[in-house]
Short mmCIF file of C-alpha atoms in Angstrom, two decimals:
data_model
loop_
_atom_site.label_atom_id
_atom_site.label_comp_id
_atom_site.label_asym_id
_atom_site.label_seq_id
_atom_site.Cartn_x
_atom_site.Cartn_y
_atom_site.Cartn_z
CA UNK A 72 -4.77 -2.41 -9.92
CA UNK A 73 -4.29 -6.04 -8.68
CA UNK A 74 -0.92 -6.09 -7.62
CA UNK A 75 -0.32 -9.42 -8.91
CA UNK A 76 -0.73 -8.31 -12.69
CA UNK A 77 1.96 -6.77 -14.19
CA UNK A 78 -0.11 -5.37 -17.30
CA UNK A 79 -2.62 -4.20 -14.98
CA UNK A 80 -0.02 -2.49 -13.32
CA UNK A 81 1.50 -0.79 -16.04
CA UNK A 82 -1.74 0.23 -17.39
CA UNK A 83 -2.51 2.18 -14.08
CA UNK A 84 0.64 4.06 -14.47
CA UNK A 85 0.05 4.57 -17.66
CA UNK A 86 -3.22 6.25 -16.40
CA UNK A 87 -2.27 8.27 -13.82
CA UNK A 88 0.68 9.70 -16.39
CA UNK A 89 -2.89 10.45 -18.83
CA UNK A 90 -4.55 12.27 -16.05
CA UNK A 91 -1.36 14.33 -14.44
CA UNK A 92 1.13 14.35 -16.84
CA UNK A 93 4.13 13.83 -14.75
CA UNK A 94 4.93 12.08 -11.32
CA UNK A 95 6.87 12.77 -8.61
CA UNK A 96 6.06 10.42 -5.58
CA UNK A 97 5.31 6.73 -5.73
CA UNK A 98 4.77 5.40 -2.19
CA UNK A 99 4.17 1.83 -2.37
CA UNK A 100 1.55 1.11 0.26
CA UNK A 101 -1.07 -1.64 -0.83
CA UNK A 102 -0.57 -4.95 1.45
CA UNK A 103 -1.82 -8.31 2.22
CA UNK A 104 -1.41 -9.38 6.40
CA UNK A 105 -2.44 -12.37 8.06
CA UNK A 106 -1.49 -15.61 9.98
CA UNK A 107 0.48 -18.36 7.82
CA UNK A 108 1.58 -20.50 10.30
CA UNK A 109 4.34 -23.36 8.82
CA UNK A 110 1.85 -26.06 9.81
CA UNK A 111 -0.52 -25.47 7.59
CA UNK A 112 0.62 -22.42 5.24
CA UNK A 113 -0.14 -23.32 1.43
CA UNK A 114 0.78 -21.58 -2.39
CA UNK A 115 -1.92 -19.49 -2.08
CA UNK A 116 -1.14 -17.76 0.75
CA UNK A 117 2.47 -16.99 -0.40
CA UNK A 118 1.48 -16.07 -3.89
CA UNK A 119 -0.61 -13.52 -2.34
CA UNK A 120 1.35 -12.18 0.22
CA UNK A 121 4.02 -12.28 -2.25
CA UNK A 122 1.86 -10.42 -4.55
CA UNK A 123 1.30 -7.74 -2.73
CA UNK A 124 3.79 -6.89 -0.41
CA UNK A 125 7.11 -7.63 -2.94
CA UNK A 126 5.93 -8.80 -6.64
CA UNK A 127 3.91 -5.58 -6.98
CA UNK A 128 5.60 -3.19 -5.37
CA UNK A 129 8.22 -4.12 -7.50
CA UNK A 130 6.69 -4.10 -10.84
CA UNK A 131 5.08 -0.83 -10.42
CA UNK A 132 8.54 0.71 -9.19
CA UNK A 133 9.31 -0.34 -12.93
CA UNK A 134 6.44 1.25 -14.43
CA UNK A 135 7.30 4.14 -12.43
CA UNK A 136 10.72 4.73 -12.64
CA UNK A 137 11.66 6.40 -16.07
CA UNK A 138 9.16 9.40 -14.99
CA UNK A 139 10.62 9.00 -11.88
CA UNK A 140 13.93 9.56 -13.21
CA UNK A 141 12.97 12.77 -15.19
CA UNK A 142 11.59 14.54 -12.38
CA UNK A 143 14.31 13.69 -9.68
CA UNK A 144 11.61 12.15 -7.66
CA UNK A 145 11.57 9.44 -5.02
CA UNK A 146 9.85 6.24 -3.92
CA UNK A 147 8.65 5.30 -0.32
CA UNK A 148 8.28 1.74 0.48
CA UNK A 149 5.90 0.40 3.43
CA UNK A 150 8.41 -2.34 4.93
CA UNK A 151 7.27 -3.59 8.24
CA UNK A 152 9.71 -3.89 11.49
CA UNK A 153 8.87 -7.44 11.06
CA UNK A 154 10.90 -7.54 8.20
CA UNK A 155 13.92 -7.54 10.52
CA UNK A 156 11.99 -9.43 13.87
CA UNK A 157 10.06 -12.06 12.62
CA UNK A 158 6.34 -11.99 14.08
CA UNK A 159 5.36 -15.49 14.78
CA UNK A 160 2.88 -17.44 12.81
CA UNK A 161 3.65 -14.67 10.02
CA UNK A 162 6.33 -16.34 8.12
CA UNK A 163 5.18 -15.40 4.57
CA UNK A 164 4.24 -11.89 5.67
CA UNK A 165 7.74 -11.60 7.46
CA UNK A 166 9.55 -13.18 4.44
CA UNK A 167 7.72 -10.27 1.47
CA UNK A 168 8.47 -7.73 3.74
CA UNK A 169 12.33 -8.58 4.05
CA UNK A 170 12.24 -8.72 0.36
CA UNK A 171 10.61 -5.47 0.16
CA UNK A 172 12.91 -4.24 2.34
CA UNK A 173 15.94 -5.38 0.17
CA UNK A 174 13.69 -3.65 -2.77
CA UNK A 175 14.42 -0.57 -1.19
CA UNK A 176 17.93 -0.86 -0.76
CA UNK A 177 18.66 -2.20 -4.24
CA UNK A 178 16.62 0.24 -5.86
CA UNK A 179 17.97 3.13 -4.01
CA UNK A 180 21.15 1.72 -5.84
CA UNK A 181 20.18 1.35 -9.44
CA UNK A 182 18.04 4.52 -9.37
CA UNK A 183 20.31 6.67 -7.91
CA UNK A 184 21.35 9.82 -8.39
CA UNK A 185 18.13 10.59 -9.97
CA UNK A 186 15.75 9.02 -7.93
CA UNK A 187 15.72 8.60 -4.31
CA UNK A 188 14.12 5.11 -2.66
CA UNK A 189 13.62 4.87 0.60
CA UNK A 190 11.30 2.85 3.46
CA UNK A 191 9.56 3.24 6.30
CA UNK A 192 8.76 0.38 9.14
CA UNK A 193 5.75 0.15 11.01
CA UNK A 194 5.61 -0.69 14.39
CA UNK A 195 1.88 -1.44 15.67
CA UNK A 196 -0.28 1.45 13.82
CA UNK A 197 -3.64 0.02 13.36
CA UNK A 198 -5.05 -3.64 14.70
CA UNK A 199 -6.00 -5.90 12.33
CA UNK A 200 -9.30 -5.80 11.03
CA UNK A 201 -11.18 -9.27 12.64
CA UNK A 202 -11.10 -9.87 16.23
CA UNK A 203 -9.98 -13.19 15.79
CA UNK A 204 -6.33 -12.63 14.98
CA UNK A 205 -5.85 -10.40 18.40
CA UNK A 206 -7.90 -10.19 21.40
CA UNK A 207 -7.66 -7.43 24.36
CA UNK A 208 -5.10 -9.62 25.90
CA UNK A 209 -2.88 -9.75 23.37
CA UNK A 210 -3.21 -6.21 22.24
CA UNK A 211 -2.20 -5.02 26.18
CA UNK A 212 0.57 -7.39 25.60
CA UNK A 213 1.86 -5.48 22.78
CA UNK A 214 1.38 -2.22 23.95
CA UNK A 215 3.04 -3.25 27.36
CA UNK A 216 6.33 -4.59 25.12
CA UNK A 217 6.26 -1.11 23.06
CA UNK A 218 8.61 1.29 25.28
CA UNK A 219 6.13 4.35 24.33
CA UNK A 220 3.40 2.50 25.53
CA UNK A 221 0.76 2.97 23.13
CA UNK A 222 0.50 2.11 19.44
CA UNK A 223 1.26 4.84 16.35
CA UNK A 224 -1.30 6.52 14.23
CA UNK A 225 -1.65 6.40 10.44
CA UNK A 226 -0.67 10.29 10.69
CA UNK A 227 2.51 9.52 12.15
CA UNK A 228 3.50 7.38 9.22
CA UNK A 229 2.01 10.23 6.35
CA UNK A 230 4.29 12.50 8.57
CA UNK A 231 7.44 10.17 7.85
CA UNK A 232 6.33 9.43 3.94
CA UNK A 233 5.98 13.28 3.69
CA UNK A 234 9.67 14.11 5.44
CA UNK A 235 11.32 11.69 2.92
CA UNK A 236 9.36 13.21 -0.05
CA UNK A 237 9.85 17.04 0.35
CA UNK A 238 13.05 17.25 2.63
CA UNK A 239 15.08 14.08 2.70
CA UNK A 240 17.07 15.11 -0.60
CA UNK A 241 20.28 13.57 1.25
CA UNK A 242 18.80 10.21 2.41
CA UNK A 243 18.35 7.03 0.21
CA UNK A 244 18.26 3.25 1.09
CA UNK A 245 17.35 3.54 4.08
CA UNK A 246 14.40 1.83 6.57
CA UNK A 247 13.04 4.15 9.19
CA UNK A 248 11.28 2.65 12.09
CA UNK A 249 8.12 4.49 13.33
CA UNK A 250 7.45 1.75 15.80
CA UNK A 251 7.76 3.56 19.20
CA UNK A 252 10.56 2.22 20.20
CA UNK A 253 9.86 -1.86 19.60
CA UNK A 254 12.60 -2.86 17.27
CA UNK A 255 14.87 -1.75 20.43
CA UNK A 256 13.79 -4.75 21.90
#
């Protein structure tokens, strides 16, 4: 569903409840990345970015919650560790993702006991998908400032998502960083 309509939204959980019947899991996942720098950033750009990493996420945490809350179950945000250490030229990006993070937190909060919420920050997992936003120089760069010295995997982040879903049943509100070590810096 487009994450910027809240009917749409709602109508997908709505669906998924048709086909399954229950729901246990809601891992909020679905984001928009790219440059905004201040200079020439414009409405559309933060409505999107907006949309997908905070408005959305948000809405279908809504739709979500009162099965949520009948089956004890848990949501897993995708924050960002850039939520925390803005990435220049990212503003917008850097802005939904402190929100989102905040989402976390304050949902852990009003869903609680019943429902745990918690996040988990990426550090450098994939690149971005057009050369033009990072070239080998930059990418060496990064890697050289991560203290593990390489970037992450998607499997170490399904790893994390499945640790807070099957045997975190004493965590809530909280970020964790799977970023090799870069938000030490």
């Amino acid at each position: 569903a487009p994450l910027t309509d809240t009917e749409a939204i709602r109508t997908m959980v709505e669906e998924v409840l048709n086909w399954r019947g229950k729901l246990n899991v809601l891992i909020n996942n679905a984001s928009s990345f790219y440059p905004t720098p201040l200079d020439n950033a414009n409405e559309k750009q933060w409505d999107e970015l907006m949309g997908s990493n905070l408005k959305g996420p948000y809405f279908l945490c809504q739709a979500a919650a009162p099965k949520l809350l009948e089956n004890h179950g848990c949501i897993i945000t995708i924050a960002d560790i850039y939520a925390r250490n803005p990435l220049k030229g990212y503003s917008i990006y850097c802005i939904a993702k402190a929100g989102n993070t905040m989402l976390t937190k304050a949902l852990a909060k009003e869903l609680a006991p019943n429902v745990r919420v918690n996040g988990i920050a990426p550090g450098v997992i994939l690149w971005p998908n057009t050369d033009d936003q990072m070239s080998e120089s930059i990418k060496q760069t990064v890697i050289d400032n991560v203290p593990l010295k390489r970037i992450g995997s998607p499997t170490d982040i399904a790893q994390t998502a499945l640790f807070l879903a099957t045997s975190a049943s004493y965590i809530t509100g909280q970020i964790i960083a799977v970023d090799g070590g870069s938000s030490l810096t």
